[in-house]
CSV table of C-alpha atoms in Angstrom, one decimal:
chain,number,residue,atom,x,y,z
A,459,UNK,CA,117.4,4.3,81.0
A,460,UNK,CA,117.9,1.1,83.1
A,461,UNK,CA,117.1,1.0,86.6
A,462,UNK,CA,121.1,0.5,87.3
A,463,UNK,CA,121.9,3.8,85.9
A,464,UNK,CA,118.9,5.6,87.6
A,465,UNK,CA,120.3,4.3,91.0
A,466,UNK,CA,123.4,5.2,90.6
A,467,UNK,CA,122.5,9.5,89.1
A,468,UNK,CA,119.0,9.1,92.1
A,469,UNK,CA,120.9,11.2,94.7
A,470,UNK,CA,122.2,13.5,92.4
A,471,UNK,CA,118.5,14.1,91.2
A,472,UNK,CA,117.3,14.5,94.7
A,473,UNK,CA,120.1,16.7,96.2
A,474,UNK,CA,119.0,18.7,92.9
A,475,UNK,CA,122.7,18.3,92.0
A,476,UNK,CA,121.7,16.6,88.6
A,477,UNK,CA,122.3,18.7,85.2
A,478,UNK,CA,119.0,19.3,83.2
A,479,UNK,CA,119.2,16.2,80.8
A,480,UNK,CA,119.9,13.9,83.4
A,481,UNK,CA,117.2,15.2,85.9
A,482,UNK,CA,115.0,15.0,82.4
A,483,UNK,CA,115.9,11.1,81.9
A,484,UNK,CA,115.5,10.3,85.6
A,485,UNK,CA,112.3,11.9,85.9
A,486,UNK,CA,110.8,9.6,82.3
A,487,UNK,CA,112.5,6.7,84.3
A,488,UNK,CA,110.6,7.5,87.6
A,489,UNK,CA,107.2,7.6,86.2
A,490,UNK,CA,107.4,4.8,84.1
A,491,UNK,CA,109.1,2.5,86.6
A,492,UNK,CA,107.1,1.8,90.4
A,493,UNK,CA,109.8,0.2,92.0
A,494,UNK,CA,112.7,3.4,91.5
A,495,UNK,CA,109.9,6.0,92.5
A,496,UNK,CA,108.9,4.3,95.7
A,497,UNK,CA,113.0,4.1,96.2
A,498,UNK,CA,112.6,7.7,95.0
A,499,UNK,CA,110.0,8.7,98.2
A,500,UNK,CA,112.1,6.3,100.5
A,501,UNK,CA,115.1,8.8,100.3
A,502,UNK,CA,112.9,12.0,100.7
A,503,UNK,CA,111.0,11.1,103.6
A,504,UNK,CA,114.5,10.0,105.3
A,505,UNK,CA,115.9,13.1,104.1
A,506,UNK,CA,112.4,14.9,105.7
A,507,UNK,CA,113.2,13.1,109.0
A,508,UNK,CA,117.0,14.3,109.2
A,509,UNK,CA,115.7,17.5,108.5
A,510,UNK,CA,113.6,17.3,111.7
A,511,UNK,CA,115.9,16.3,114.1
A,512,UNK,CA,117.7,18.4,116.2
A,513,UNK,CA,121.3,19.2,116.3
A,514,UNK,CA,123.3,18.9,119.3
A,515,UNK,CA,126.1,20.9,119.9
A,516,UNK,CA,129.2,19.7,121.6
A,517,UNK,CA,130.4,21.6,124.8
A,518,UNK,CA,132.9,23.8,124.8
A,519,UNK,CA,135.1,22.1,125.9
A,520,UNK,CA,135.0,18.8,124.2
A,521,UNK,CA,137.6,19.5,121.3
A,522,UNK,CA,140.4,20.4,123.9
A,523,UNK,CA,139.4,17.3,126.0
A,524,UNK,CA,139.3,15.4,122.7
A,525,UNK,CA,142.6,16.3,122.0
A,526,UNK,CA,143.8,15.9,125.5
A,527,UNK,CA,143.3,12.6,125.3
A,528,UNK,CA,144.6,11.7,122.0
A,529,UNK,CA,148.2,13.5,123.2
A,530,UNK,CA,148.0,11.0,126.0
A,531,UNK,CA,147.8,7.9,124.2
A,532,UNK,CA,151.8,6.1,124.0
A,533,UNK,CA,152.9,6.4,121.2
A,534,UNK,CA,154.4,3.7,118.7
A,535,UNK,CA,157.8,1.8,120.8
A,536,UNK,CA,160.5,1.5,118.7
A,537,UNK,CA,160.6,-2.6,118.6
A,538,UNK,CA,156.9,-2.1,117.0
A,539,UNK,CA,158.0,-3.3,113.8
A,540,UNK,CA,160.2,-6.3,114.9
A,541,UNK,CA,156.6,-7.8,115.3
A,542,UNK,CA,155.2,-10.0,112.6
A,543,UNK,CA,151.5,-8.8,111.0
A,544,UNK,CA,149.5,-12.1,111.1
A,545,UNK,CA,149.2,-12.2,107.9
A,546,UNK,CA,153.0,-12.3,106.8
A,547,UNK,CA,153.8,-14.4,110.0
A,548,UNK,CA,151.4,-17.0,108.3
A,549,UNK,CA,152.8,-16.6,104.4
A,550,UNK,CA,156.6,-16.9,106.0
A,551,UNK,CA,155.4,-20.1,108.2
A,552,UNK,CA,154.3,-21.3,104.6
A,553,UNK,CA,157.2,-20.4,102.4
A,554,UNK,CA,159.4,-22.5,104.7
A,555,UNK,CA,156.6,-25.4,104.9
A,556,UNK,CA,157.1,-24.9,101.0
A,557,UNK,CA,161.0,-25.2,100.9
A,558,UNK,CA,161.3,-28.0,103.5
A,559,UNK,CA,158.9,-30.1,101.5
A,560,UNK,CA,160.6,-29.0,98.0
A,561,UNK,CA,164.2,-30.2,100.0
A,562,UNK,CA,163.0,-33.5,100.3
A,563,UNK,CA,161.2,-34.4,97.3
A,564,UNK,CA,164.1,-36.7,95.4
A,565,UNK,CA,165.6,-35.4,92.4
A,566,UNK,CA,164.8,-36.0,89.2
A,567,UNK,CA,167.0,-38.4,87.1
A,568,UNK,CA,169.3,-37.2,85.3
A,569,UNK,CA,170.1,-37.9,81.8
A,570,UNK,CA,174.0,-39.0,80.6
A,571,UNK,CA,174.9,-36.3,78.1
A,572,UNK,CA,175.5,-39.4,75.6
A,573,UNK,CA,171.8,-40.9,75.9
A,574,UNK,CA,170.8,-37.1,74.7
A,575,UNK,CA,173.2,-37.2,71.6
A,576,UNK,CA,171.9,-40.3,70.7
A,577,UNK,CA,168.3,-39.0,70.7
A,578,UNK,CA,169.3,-36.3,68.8
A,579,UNK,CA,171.4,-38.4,66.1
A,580,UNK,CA,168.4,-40.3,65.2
A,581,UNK,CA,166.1,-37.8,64.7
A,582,UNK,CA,165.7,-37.5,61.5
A,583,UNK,CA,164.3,-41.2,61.6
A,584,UNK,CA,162.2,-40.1,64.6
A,585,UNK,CA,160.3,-37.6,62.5
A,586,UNK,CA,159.1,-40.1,60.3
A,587,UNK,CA,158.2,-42.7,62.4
A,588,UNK,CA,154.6,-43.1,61.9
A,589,UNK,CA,154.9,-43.4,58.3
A,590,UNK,CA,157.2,-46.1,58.6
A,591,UNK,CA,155.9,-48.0,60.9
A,592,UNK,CA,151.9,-47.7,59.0
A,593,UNK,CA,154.1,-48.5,55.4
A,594,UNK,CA,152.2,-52.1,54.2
A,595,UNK,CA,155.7,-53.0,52.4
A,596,UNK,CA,157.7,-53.6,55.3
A,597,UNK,CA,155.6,-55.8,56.9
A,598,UNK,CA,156.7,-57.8,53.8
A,599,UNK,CA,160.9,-57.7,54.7
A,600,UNK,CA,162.2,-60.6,56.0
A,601,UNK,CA,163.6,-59.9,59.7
A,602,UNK,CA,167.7,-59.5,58.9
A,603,UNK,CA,167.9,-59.4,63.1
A,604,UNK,CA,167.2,-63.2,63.2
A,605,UNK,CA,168.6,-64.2,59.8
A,606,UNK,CA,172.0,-63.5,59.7
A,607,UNK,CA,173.6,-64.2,55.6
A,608,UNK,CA,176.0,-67.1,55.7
A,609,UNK,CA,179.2,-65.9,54.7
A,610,UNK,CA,181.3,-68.2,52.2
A,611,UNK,CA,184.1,-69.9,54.3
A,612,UNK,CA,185.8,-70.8,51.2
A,613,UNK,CA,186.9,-67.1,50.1
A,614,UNK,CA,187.2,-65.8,53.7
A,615,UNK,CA,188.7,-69.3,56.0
A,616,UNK,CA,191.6,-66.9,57.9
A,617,UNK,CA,194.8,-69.1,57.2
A,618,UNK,CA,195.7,-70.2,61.1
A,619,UNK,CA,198.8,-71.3,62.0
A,620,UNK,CA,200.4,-74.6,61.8
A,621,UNK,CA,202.2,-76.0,65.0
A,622,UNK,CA,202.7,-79.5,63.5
A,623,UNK,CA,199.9,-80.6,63.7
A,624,UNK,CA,197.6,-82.4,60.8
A,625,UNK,CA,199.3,-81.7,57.4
């Protein structure tokens, strides 16, 4: 048994209180271990002393004095609760601290509704960013952003309109 368990059951054991098998365990506890049986023979010589003293009686008259008094006290005024505990005077002092900051702070910026469709069009080529952009062949493309394919003028020249001009 540790000496946790034996304080908490020593009072029990002392008062005589204790069932059998626990006054048995205390008891193995007590004469192995110094330090619970001197806190053991602090309690009975303080229970030796309170036995000792004397008891004083009250007078006669002291309960209906007692209770004189008591009657006399004012009792609770009905505006009582209109005032704040400390405590919730503080926490409502700090909700509004709390709401007047939280008014101020600016608001976040919004999105357009069409910025979010376009994140959401692409994401299929979102997902696989990282193995595109860590893919050795592309590094190889030409860059079609600079280079733009000449187109033949011959098959596509737009037939513009004469006004008497060169011809």
């Amino acid at each position: 048994m540790k000496c946790e368990d034996v304080s908490k059951q020593l009072i029990a054991y002392l008062d005589r209180r204790a069932n059998s098998a626990d006054r048995l365990e205390v008891e193995d506890h007590l004469a192995g271990c110094s330090a619970c049986h001197a806190r053991a023979e602090e309690f009975r010589k303080l229970w030796g002393a309170l036995e000792e003293a004397t008891l004083i009686e009250p007078s006669p008259g002291f309960d209906a004095r007692l209770r004189q008094r008591i009657a006399a006290e004012p009792g609770p005024r009905w505006f009582r609760w209109l005032v704040p505990q400390p405590r919730l005077a503080f926490s409502l002092a700090l909700l509004l601290a709390v709401s007047a900051w939280m008014v101020r702070m600016p608001a976040p910026a919004m999105h357009n509704g069409e910025a979010d469709f376009e994140a959401v069009k692409d994401l299929g080529v979102l997902e696989n960013y990282d193995v595109l952009s860590k893919f050795d062949a592309l590094s190889e493309l030409p860059d079609t952003n600079l280079q733009q394919p000449a187109a033949p003028q011959q098959d596509q020249q737009p037939q513009q309109p004469n006004n008497g001009g060169d011809m």
